[in-house]
mmCIF file of C-alpha atoms in Angstrom:
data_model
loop_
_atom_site.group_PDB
_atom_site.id
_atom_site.type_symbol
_atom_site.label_atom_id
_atom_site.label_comp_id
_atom_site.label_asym_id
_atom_site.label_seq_id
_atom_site.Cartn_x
_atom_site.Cartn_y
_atom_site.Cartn_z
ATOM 1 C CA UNK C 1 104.098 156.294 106.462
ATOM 2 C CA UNK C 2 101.375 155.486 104.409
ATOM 3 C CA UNK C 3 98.726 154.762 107.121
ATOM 4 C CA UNK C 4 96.688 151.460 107.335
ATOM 5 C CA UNK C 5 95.929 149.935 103.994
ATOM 6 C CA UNK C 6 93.096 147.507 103.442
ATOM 7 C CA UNK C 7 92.335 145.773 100.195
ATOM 8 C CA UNK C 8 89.826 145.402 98.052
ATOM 9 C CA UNK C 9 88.598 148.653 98.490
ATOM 10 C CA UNK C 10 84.896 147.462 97.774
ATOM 11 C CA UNK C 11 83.932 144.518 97.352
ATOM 12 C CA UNK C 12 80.425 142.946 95.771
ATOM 13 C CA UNK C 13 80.042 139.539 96.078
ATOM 14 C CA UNK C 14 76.641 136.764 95.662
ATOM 15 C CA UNK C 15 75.339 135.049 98.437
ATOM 16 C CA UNK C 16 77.224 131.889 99.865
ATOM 17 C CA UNK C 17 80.555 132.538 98.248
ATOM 18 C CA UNK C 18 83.691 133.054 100.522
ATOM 19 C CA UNK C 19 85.396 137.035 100.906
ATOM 20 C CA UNK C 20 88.390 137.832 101.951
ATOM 21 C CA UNK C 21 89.389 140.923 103.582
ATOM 22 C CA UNK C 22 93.063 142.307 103.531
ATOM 23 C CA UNK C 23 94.667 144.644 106.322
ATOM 24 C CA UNK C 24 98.326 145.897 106.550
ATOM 25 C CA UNK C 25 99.049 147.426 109.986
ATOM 26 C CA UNK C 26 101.067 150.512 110.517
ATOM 27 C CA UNK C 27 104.999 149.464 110.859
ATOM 28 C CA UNK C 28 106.002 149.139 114.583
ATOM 29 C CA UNK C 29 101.994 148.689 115.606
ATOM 30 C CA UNK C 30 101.501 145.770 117.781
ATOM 31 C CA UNK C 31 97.792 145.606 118.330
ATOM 32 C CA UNK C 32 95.336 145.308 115.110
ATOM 33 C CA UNK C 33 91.270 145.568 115.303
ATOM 34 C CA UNK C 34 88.710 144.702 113.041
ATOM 35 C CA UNK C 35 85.499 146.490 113.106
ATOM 36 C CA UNK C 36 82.284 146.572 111.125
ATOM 37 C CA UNK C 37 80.064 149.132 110.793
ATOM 38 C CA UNK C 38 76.698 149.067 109.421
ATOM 39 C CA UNK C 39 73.960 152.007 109.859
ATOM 40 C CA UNK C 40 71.692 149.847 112.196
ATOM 41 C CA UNK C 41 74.494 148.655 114.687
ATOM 42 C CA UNK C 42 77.375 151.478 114.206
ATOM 43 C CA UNK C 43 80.191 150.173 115.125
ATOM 44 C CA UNK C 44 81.381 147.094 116.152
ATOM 45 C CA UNK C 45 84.605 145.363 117.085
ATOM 46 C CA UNK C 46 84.495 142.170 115.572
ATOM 47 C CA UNK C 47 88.710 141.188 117.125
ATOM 48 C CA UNK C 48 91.756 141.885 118.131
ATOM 49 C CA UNK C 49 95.294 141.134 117.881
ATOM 50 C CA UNK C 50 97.895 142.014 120.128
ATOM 51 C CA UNK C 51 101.446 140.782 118.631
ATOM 52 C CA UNK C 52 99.921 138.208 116.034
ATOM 53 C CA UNK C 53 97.695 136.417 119.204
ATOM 54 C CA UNK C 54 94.379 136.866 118.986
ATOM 55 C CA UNK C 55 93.050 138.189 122.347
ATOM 56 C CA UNK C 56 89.327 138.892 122.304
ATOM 57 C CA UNK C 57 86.820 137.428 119.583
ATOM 58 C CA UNK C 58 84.011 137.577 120.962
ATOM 59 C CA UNK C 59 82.196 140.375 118.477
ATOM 60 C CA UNK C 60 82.665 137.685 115.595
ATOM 61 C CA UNK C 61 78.913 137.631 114.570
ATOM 62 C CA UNK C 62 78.986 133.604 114.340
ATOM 63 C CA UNK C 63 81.010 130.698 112.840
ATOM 64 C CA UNK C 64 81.026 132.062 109.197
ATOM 65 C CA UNK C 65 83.356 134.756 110.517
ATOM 66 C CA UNK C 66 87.253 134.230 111.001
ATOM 67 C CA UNK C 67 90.525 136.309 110.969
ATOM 68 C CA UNK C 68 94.006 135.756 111.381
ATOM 69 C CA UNK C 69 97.263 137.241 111.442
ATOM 70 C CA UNK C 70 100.404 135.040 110.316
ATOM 71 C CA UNK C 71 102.976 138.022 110.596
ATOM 72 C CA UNK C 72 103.181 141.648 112.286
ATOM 73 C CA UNK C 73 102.805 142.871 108.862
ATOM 74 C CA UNK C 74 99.589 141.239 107.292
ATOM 75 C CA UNK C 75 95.860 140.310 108.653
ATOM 76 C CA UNK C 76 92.902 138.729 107.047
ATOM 77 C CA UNK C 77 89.360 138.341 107.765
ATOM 78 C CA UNK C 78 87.422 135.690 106.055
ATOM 79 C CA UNK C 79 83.810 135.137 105.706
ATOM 80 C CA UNK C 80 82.247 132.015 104.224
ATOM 81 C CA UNK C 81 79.645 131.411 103.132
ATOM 82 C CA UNK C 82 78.719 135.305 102.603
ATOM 83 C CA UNK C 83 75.000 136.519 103.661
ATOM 84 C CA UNK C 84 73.269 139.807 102.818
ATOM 85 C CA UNK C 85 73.367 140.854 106.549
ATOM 86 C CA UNK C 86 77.214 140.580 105.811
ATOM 87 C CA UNK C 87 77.091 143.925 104.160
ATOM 88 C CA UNK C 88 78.994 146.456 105.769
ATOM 89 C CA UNK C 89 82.063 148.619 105.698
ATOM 90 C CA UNK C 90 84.848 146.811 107.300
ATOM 91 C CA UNK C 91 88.030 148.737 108.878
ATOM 92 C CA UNK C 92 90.537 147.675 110.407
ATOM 93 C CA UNK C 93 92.650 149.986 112.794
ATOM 94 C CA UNK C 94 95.887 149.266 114.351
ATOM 95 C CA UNK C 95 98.298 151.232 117.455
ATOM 96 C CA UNK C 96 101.018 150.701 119.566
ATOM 97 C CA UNK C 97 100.068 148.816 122.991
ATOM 98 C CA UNK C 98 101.922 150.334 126.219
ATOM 99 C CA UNK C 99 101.748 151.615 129.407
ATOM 100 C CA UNK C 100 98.683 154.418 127.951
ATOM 101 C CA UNK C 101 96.374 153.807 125.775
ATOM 102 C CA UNK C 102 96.694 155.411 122.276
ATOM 103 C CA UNK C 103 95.111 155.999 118.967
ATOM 104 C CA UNK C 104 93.786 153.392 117.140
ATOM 105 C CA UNK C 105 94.250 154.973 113.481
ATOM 106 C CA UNK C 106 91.869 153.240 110.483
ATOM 107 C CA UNK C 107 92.377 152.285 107.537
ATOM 108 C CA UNK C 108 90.032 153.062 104.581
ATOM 109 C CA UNK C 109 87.944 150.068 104.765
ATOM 110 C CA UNK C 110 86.465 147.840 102.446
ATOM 111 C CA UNK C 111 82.762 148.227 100.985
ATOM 112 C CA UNK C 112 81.510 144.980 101.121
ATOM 113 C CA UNK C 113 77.903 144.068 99.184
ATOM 114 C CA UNK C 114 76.688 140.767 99.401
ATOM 115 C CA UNK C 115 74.050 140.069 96.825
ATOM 116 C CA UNK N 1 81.283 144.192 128.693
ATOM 117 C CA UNK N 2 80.877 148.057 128.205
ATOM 118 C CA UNK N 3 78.192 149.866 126.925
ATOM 119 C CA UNK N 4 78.056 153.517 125.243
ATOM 120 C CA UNK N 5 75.219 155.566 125.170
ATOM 121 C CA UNK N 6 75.737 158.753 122.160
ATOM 122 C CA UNK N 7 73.075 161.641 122.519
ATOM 123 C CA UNK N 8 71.843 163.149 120.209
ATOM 124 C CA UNK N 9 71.917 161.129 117.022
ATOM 125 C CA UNK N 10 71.324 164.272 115.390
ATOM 126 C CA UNK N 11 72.143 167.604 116.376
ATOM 127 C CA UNK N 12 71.557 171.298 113.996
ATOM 128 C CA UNK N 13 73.579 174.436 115.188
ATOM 129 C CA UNK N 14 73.827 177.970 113.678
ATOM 130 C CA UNK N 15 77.104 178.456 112.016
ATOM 131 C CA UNK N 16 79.777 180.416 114.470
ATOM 132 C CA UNK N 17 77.676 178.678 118.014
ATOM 133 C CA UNK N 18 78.617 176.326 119.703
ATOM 134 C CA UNK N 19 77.813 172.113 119.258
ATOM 135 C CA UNK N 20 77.558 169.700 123.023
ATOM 136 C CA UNK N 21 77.294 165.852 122.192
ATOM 137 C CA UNK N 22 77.241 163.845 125.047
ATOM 138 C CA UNK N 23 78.015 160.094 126.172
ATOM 139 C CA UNK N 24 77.907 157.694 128.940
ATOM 140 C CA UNK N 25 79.749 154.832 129.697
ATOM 141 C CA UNK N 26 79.016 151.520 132.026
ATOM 142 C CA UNK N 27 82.066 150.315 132.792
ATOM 143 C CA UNK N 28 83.951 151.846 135.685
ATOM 144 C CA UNK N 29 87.231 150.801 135.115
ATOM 145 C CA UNK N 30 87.261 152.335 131.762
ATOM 146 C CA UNK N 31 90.002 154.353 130.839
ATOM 147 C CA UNK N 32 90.526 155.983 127.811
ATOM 148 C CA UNK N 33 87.555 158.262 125.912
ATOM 149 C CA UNK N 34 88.472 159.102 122.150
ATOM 150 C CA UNK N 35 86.285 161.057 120.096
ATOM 151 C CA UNK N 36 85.671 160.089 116.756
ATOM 152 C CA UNK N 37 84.829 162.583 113.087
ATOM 153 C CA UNK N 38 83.777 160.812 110.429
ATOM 154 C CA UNK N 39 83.101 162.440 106.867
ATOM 155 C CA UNK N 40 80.754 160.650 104.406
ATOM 156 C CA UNK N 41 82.229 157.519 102.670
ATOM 157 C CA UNK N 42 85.808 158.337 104.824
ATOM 158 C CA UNK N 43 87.094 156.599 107.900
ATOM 159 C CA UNK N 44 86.819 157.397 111.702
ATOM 160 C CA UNK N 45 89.899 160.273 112.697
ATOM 161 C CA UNK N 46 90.318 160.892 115.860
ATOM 162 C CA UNK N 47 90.015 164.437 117.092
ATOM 163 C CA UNK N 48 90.503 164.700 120.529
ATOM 164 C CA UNK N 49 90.789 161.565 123.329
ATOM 165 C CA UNK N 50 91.386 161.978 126.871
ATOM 166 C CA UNK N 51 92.355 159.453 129.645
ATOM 167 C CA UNK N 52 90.614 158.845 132.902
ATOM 168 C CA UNK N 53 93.310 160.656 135.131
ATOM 169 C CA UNK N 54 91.976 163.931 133.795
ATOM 170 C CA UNK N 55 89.064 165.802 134.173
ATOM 171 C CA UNK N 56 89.371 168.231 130.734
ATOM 172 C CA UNK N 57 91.172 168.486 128.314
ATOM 173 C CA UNK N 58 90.867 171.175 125.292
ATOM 174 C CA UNK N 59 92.424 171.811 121.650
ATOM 175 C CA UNK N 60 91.570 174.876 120.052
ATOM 176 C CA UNK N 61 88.156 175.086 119.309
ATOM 177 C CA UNK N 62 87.259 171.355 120.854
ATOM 178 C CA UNK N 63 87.089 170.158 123.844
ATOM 179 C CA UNK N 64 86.042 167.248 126.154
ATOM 180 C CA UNK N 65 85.364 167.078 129.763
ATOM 181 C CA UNK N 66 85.214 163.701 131.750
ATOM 182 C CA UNK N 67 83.313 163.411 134.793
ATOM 183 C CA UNK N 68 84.350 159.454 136.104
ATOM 184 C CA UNK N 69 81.750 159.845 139.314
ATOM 185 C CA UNK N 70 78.694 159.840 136.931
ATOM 186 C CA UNK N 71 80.524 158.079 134.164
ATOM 187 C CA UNK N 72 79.698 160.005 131.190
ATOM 188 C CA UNK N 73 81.845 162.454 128.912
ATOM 189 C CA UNK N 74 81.441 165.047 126.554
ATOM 190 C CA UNK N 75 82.935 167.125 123.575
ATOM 191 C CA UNK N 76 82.357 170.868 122.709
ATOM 192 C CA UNK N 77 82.771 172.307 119.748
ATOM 193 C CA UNK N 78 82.878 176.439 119.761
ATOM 194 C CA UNK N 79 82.372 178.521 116.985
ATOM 195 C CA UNK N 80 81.073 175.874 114.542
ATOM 196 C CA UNK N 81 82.561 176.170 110.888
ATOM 197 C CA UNK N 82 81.034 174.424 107.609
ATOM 198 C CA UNK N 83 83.827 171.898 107.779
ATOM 199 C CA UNK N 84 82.555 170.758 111.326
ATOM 200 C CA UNK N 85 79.609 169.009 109.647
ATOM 201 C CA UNK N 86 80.075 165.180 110.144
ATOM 202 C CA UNK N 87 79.355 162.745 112.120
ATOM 203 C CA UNK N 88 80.799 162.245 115.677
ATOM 204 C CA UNK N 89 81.415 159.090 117.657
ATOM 205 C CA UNK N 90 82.349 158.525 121.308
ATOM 206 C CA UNK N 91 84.271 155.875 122.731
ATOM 207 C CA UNK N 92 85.305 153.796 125.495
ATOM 208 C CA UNK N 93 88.145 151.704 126.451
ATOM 209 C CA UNK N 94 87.471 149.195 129.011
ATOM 210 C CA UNK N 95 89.869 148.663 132.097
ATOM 211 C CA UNK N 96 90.291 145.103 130.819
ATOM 212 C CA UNK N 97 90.479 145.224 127.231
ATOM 213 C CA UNK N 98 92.335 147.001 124.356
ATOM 214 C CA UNK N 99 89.447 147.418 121.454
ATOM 215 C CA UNK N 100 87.209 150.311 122.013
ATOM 216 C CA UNK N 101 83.359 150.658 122.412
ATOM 217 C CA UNK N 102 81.606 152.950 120.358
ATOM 218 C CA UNK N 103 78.687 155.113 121.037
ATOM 219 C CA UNK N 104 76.095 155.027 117.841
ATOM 220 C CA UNK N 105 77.126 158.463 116.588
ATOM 221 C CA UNK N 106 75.763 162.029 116.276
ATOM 222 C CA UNK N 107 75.427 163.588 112.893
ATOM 223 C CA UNK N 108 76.068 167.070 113.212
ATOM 224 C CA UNK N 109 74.851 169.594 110.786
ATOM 225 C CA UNK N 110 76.015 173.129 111.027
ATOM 226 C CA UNK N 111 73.725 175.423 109.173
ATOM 227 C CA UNK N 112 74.813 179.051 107.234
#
């Protein structure tokens, strides 16, 4: 399996221009999480999906912020307009939702640098 | 919601002793407490996680111990290697929610 995979890997982008960040789940996951982290704050979870639905959003920073998931295969999570304070490293983990709790394995992230 | 306290944020041992980083938690119906390694510029593995039915649990040279009374938890590293330099994050999962809660990490430095 080759893990989560996010795309772009990095991404540097100017003020007030809209980003687009790409996550691929791990085949037969059902839950998907978006998290920022940032040297001030850590990390953060920004959402989460379990089966496509969106369940809790309530670490989206503010409006700018949104995310989706159209299929059990593919998520995105747009920003626009960018900010500065929008730069961060963005991963997004997915797992397997049961009876137990289990690991939530990341993907690589993306770099993002808002200019 | 939860909150996770990490201490310390930095922590220096002597190669081949032994490392303690500690957490606590607020939420009492939390469940599940995975630790966290992350290298520089790499993503968040987990190392060792327990749940909240058990008290200790221990894999090789790590292990964490949960105490649910006082709500806090905490990992030991012995006989600290090179490699174990990274930084270390703690985590929650609340009774009522699947995403976890992180503490703000500890940056562990093992010295020659």
């Amino acid at each position: 399996d080759a893990g989560v995979i996010q795309s772009p890997r990095h991404e540097v982008t100017e003020m007030g221009q809209e980003v687009t960040l790409r996550c691929k789940p791990i085949s037969g996951h059902n839950s998907l999480f978006w998290y920022r982290q940032t040297m001030m704050r850590g990390l953060e979870l920004l959402i989460y999906f379990n089966n496509n639905v969106p369940i809790d959003d309530s670490g989206m920073p503010e409006d700018r912020f949104s995310a989706k998931m159209p299929n059990a295969s593919f998520s995105t999570l747009k920003i626009q307009p960018s900010e500065p304070r929008d730069s961060a490293v963005y991963f997004c983990a997915s797992t397997l939702i049961g009876n137990l709790p289990l690991e939530q394995y990341f993907g690589p992230g993306t770099r993002l640098t808002v200019t | 919601g939860e909150n996770v306290e990490q201490h310390p944020s930095t922590l220096s041992v002597q190669e081949g002793d032994s490392a303690v980083i500690k957490c606590t938690y607020s939420d009492s119906a939390s469940n599940y407490f995975p630790w966290y390694k992350q290298e520089l510029g790499k993503r968040p593995q987990l190392i060792i996680d327990i749940r909240s039915n058990v008290g200790e649990k221990k894999d090789q040279r790590i292990a964490v111990t949960l105490n649910k009374t006082a709500k806090h938890f905490s990992l030991h590293i012995t006989e600290t290697q090179p490699e174990d330099s990274a930084v270390y994050f703690c985590a929650a999962k609340g009774g009522g929610a699947d995403g976890l809660t992180f503490g703000k990490g500890t940056h562990l430095i093992i010295q020659p």
